[in-house]
Every structure is written in C-alpha cells, then in structure tokens.
Amino acid sequence: MNDSPYRETLELGCKLKDQVLEPMKRAFVGKDEIIDLLGVSLVARENLFILGPPGTAKSALVQDLARRIEGQVFDYLLTRFTEPNEIFGPFDIRKLREGDLVTNTEGMLPEATFVFLDELLNANSAILNSLLLVLNERVFRRGRETRSLPTLMVVGASNRLPEDDALEALFDRFLLRVRCDNVSPEELSNVLAASWQLDFGPEDDGATVSVEGVRRLHGLLRQVDVAAVRSDYVELIHRLRHAGISVSDRRAAKLQRLMGASALLCGRLAINRTDMWVLRYIWDTEEQQDVLATIVKDALEKADEEEKAESHPRARGTEAPDPEHLVRSGADCEPIRQRRTAQERTNVPSGSAQLAGVSMPMGRGSAAAGAPRIPSQFVARADGRFPVNEVWAVCLSRVDADTLARLRSRHGLEVCEQQDLVWLRGRGMDEDLDKRLRSLPGVRFEVLSDRQLVPNGCRVPRGYLPDGSWIALSEAVCIEIESPALGAENKGKVDVGLVRGGTSREANLLLTTVDAWSAYADTAPQVRLQHLAFAMNEARDILIRGRPLPPLPGTRLVEQNGVAVPCGWTWAPAVDAAVLRDLLRLEPDDLALLHADGTWDHLRADDFVLASRSAARLTLEGAGHE
Amino acid sequence: MGYPQFLENLFEDGRVVVSEIRPISAEELREGDEILAGFDCRNRLELPAPVPQFQKAAGRWAAEKFFLACQFAVYRDEPAETVDEKLSGSLKGPIASEDHYSVDLVFRYLPDLMRFAASAAEEDPLVGHLRGWAQEWPLSSVGMPEVKDVAIEGFATHPSLLQLYADRIIATGDTSRLSDLRAREAVQASLGLYPDLAPTINAALKQSEEVEDTTS
C-alpha cells in the first residue's frame, strides 16, 4: 500500500501521529485519550465534544494542536447572552452604507481552522441555527451571504450534558464525546512540570504537518477502503442498537470517516477491525460509556494478529496502557533511575513502596554472537534532509549507559559492550532520532562500509566499530519494578524538630479561633475573603490559608512545598521540604503543620473550603455556637 | 414556563425560558412570593451583617416587572405602547433600605438582561425602561457603564448594603460609582492595605485623590 500514488500523503498521517500528537501527549500529562480523539477528528474533519470541569486543559489542548500545525484558532466562551456578532463578526459598516449586508469576519469563527467553544451548551436560540450549519456543513450563512468555511474541526466543551431538545440537536452534531477530568493525584506533579514547560518552555522547531497537509489527508480519506470490515461494522452497529444505544443511519455512515481517519493515522489505506475503537466514544449519557466499552471491546477482540500489529494505540484497550508509550514516556521523564544507596534510604520509612524504575542489565539477551545484525527498516524524512541509509554509531561510557533507555522504543537500534564502553548503532536518521542522539552523553560517528568510524564533523576515520556481540536495544533495556523492601541496613530514623531561624517570608497560614474567624467573615469585604480557604479541626481551631491573611489574633505560619512552620521557626536537620513530605508520607496536595512541641497536623486538600460569609456562618453553626 | 417556574430557574441556574405574555394569576403570585422568600433565606447567608429585612411587596414588584421585561425581550412583536404601559410606574410609597435589598433579589440580573435587550435593538423602548430602572436602583445596576450619576441615599446609611455595593464595584471594576464619596470610602476600606487586589479601582481612587488635592 505504501507504494501507492498516495504514499506521500499517507506518510503525513504517520507524521501527524508521531510528530504532532505524540509530543502533545508528553506535554499534556494524562490526556492521551483526548489527544488521540483530537487526532482522528482532525483527519476526519469531524467535531469533538469534551465533557469536563473547568481548568482541565481543554482549551489548551486545542490551542496547542493548532499551534503545532500552524492553524488559526477561534476560542470563545459562550454565555446565555452570546449574540451572533460575537462569534461570526459584526456587520461591515462601510458596506452597510452602500446597502450591502456583509459580515466583517476578521479574527472570528468564519476565518478559523480550529474552533473551540467553551460552555457549548450555553448556546442560545440567536446563534443555534448558525452554529448548526457550521457544525454540519462547514458553511456560514447570514442573510443573503453564504460562504464555505476553512474549519478543520470544532471542539465543544461543557461541564454538563444537554437537557433540552434544542441543545440535544447541537450535541448530536458532535460525533465523538470524551470526558476530561482532573488528573489523578499521582500524575499531578507531572502535570505541573509539563504545564511549566508548556507556558515557559522553548518553542518547537516548527510545524512538521501543516494545515495544507491535513487537507490532503481529508482528500485521501475518500480513498480509504472500508469493504473489509463492513460486515463486522454492520454487526457492531446492530449490537449497539439492541443494547439501547441510538446510532442513527447518518451517524453510522459518518463514523466510517472516523475509522478511516484512524487507519490513515496508522499509515493504512484500508480500515481494519481495530479501527472500530472510535465507537467507544459515541455515548449520549455517562451511563452508556461502560456499555459501549464492553461491546466495542468484544468487536476489537475479533481482530487477527496482523490487524492488531497495525492498530491505533487507542485500539489496544482502555485498561492496559500502551506498553510502547509507557516505556517511551517513562524514559523521557526519568531516564533510568539508579537504585538508592543505603545512605539515601535512611530517611525513608520502613516498608514504604518505591516507584517503579528502569534498569539496564547490559549484555543480557538472547542475540547470538557472531556477525552483527544491521537493521533493515528505517523511517526517512520526506524532504530527504536526513540520510536514509547511512549507518551511524554512538560511543558512551558504561556509566552513562542508562541514558540509552530513552531510545528503547526506537526500532532497529543495537548495542554492544566493549570493556568500559557501550556502543549504539543504527541505520538512517530522522529529526526525532537526531535530537535524541544529540542528547546522549557520547561521541557520534558515521560508519563507513568497511566499519571504519568517522567522528561527526571530521573527515578522517578514527578506528573501527567493535566486532563484538550486538543485541537489540529493546532487549538490552528492560523494566524492573524495584523491591519494596529495603536493600540495605537501616541506620535508624533521623528526628526532625523545629528550631528558631529560617528565612523571612510572608505568612500564608493563620491558626485562630472559630469565633474570631466567624466575626471577621460576618462583615468582611468579599475581596478579602475570596483569596482565602479555611479548615476547622475537632478542637474548633480554624486554619486560614491564602494571602492576604485577615488581621486576626492567632499563630501565623509560613508554608514551603506543603510543609508549614510557625513564623520565625524552621526545621532541623535542614533537608529539602520534599524530603520531609516523603518522610511524613504526604499526598501531593496535603499540608503538614509542624509545631514547636514536636507534634504535627496532617491536612488534606479537601479539608479546606473556600472562604465566604456563608461558609463561615455555617461552620460556626456546625461548631455549636450561637 | 409560568411566573413561578421563571423565578425558580432564574435563582437556581440563571437560565430562563419565558412563556407567552398573559396575566399572572393570583395563585402564581402566591407561589412566586414563596420562591422569593426562599431565595431571600439563602441569600442572607452570603450578605455582610446586619442583613436588612425582606419586604414582600417590593420583592414582588421587582419580580413581576422583571418577568415582563424578559417576555418583551423575547416576544418582540409586542407594540411599544404595550411595553410602556406594562413597564411604567415605580414602587409605591417611600423607599427604604429594605426595599432596595428586596428589589435587588431579582434586579441583580438587570445588567444581563440589559446586555441581551440592547444587543437585539439599542433603541427598543424596553431598553429605555431597563435604563430607567438601573438609574432608580443603583445597588442592582453596578457594572452597567451607561448608567451615570446615580443617587445612593436610599441605602448608603445601611452598613450591609453599602458593603454589598462596594463588593460589587470592586468585582465589576465599575469606577464610575466612585464619584460618590460614601462609595469611595467604602471601597477604600474594603481594600485596606492591599490596593493591589483591585488595580483598576486603585488607579481610579488615586486619580480622584489627585483631583481633590488639586481643587483644594
């Protein structure tokens, strides 16, 4: 199929997946499912509905996708009173004077390639009809004015599902639906790190797939062959209908486009049974999600091994993570963590579980000694910037061998041990591989046909590639779960206590009484309350968190990375707050209050409520005060 | 959707659907009064103490007028004379702080309705009436830039309502309301030592101080 006249366009599908969607997954922790659905919706030119609370990166995902392919975004928050001018643009006054009713659409929805409509279900009757036309036909109509839109995809978001008929019609235009929730507590620190990179990190080198490329994929979608799975697809639709899930003929027909998009993203021009995974996301209610997942899973299991080998990552099940991706992302974030030394383990409470790490037992594997195996399949850039067949090698010190783990998911790479050195070799180059090789702490060589090594930037060969035992990198690097037991003698715990001192910082916590707090909140200005949260303990002490703190009597504390001490105090030994968090076994959003008498209080994020007059009054009532 | 359902939806989720224009029955008015009283109980928890008493007559007057105004905003084929006839007239009797509070229970949505009506037709008679109400009930019309030189005597002596007024000025950044000395002092007291909590308001306060220094 790759030799077909469509080969070049077909490669765009793979590029979109590997060079746009995969980097997005690394940037947005825990959003793989949504990013995959954005990908198929983009290629199928369909609309995606995202159900989820505010602050879960819905808008940022669309903005980022648009940025990566240099598309133009129209991002708008709909309110009950949003009027057509706000979305489609005002009437052009100059032309109106001439008697023409023309809309000035500059910077508005009709000129955007990506449309993100937040709080979609706030859409009112004034904009509903125009929106339906945009969603259905990619056409903008106002009065006598009708024009085709360049819109590639529309993403709608809301934190609820529709309840009335008018909005049902709007919701129906979104073929795929997906939930977007806050990430699990375990992933939160990764999100924070990734969002830091997102906001302040360096820009990427530039688009590898452009808007024009996506349009070529749209054109290619018509060539995708659906015949091989038609009977299975019809059977699946019947099963869904029998299970009470409404799939109209129109939707069933349109879903084929999404299956075709899944195939294109995998570099295929024929839909196979694994592409039916997209049907997991056609639910109307949250209750239908499990039913769909079960029925679609049954259908996917009928796929043979050949089909599974070429399947979309999302077709590999919802429960089990994609093993390739797991390794890839794990290696990117934390390349091969060494086991802790006995000394480093001293402060870890006995029996605590360690995180899974990756270790790399070099030389282990099943490759037979003898003639080196040179990989035969490589990815090449379409523009030929990188050599396709050139053999290259990188030489690293054995102590840096761990860094090779980040390349484990690349096919066709081999490693060889030679005394204190480790060699990596492969054939061909692409942009991604080039970047990854440059990040390795080793020397890079071009390998001539007689195995002579020419260092990069030099012309004269300097030695030969070793003729030892080469094994595949993926076999040489394996994942091991570290033992939860201590691997060394426990030297005993170090006591942590408070001592006078510490840096001068503004307090952000105040421990006071419920009476003082409620008297303050009773008459306090809203602007002073809205930046605060508070919690109450069984002794009816109130802990207020935020800035500026209210002018109330009590103990002021200063917080550092979730560990708080009274002002003028610090902890000793002076370890990092993160170490204390580990020691106290705090969850990511937990707060520890260390007291001078050696005791400490443990507060969870949900112990706090946002400060308001009503919250303070109800707390006072609950505390039994009159 | 009838009058009681309208009020319930307005208070519960701020999204309303209005029925065709017809007289409100006595039963509907009674149900509406109950909904208003229930909303007052919930709303009191959010207000700075001491909260004024709810006045049923004032609350009902505002709710009826607002319901009608929403109907006129949607049913645009009603003649201008009908709009004028139904929306004219103010609350009868002397207006006390408690009346400002009671009217505000519903009229707090006036800025939203004004935006909706004005976006449909700027010169609509309905818009004129909404503007009049905004002028007459300044507590409810904070954040409406077209409303100038309002008189706040009706509630300025009540500490709770004056604080509510200051809260709204800060929240909306409506600097036009700072021309009144009482409002300005209440806003300054709210920000206290932390003027950075409302930079726009703070800039306007500084500007008015400079003007005062120059004139004195």
Tab-separated table of N, CA, C and O in Angstrom, chain A residues 22 30 34 59-60 98 233 238-239 254 256 279 281 334 340 425 536 614:
chain	number	residue	atom	x	y	z
A	22	GLU	N	2.040	12.702	19.428
A	22	GLU	CA	2.875	12.111	20.481
A	22	GLU	C	3.570	13.185	21.329
A	22	GLU	O	3.548	13.107	22.553
A	30	GLY	N	-1.617	12.771	31.075
A	30	GLY	CA	-2.925	12.169	31.352
A	30	GLY	C	-3.998	12.526	30.344
A	30	GLY	O	-5.180	12.343	30.613
A	34	ILE	N	-7.784	12.029	24.921
A	34	ILE	CA	-8.366	13.200	24.245
A	34	ILE	C	-7.511	13.586	23.045
A	34	ILE	O	-8.034	13.940	21.981
A	59	SER	N	-9.182	23.778	26.583
A	59	SER	CA	-8.850	24.816	25.609
A	59	SER	C	-7.376	24.739	25.218
A	59	SER	O	-7.018	24.865	24.041
A	60	ALA	N	-6.518	24.490	26.215
A	60	ALA	CA	-5.071	24.458	25.944
A	60	ALA	C	-4.727	23.353	24.947
A	60	ALA	O	-3.825	23.510	24.120
A	98	GLU	N	-23.365	51.221	1.788
A	98	GLU	CA	-23.589	51.014	0.345
A	98	GLU	C	-24.753	50.071	0.094
A	98	GLU	O	-25.033	49.695	-1.035
A	233	TYR	N	-18.693	-4.258	10.902
A	233	TYR	CA	-19.158	-2.942	11.348
A	233	TYR	C	-20.694	-2.932	11.467
A	233	TYR	O	-21.252	-2.454	12.451
A	238	HIS	N	-25.591	-3.076	14.884
A	238	HIS	CA	-26.806	-3.775	15.332
A	238	HIS	C	-26.738	-4.094	16.819
A	238	HIS	O	-27.706	-3.930	17.549
A	239	ARG	N	-25.563	-4.536	17.253
A	239	ARG	CA	-25.413	-4.880	18.675
A	239	ARG	C	-25.613	-3.646	19.547
A	239	ARG	O	-26.242	-3.704	20.589
A	254	LYS	N	-21.334	8.399	9.082
A	254	LYS	CA	-20.246	9.350	9.356
A	254	LYS	C	-19.125	8.713	10.180
A	254	LYS	O	-17.968	9.112	10.081
A	256	GLN	N	-17.810	6.015	9.743
A	256	GLN	CA	-16.832	5.378	8.850
A	256	GLN	C	-15.673	6.325	8.555
A	256	GLN	O	-14.539	5.893	8.377
A	279	LEU	N	-15.800	3.847	18.134
A	279	LEU	CA	-17.200	3.756	18.565
A	279	LEU	C	-17.362	3.747	20.082
A	279	LEU	O	-18.471	3.855	20.587
A	281	TYR	N	-16.615	6.079	21.775
A	281	TYR	CA	-16.791	7.480	22.170
A	281	TYR	C	-18.038	8.119	21.549
A	281	TYR	O	-18.039	9.292	21.224
A	334	GLU	N	12.227	10.342	33.083
A	334	GLU	CA	13.199	9.962	34.093
A	334	GLU	C	14.048	8.828	33.529
A	334	GLU	O	13.694	7.660	33.634
A	340	ARG	N	18.487	3.412	44.979
A	340	ARG	CA	19.018	4.300	46.007
A	340	ARG	C	20.102	3.584	46.809
A	340	ARG	O	20.061	2.377	46.981
A	425	ARG	N	24.313	1.525	17.691
A	425	ARG	CA	24.380	1.773	16.251
A	425	ARG	C	23.001	1.620	15.622
A	425	ARG	O	22.104	0.976	16.181
A	536	MET	N	-11.374	23.532	59.719
A	536	MET	CA	-11.549	23.542	61.177
A	536	MET	C	-11.228	22.157	61.725
A	536	MET	O	-11.577	21.146	61.101
A	614	SER	N	-21.097	32.743	53.924
A	614	SER	CA	-21.981	31.620	54.231
A	614	SER	C	-21.193	30.450	54.799
A	614	SER	O	-21.632	29.802	55.755
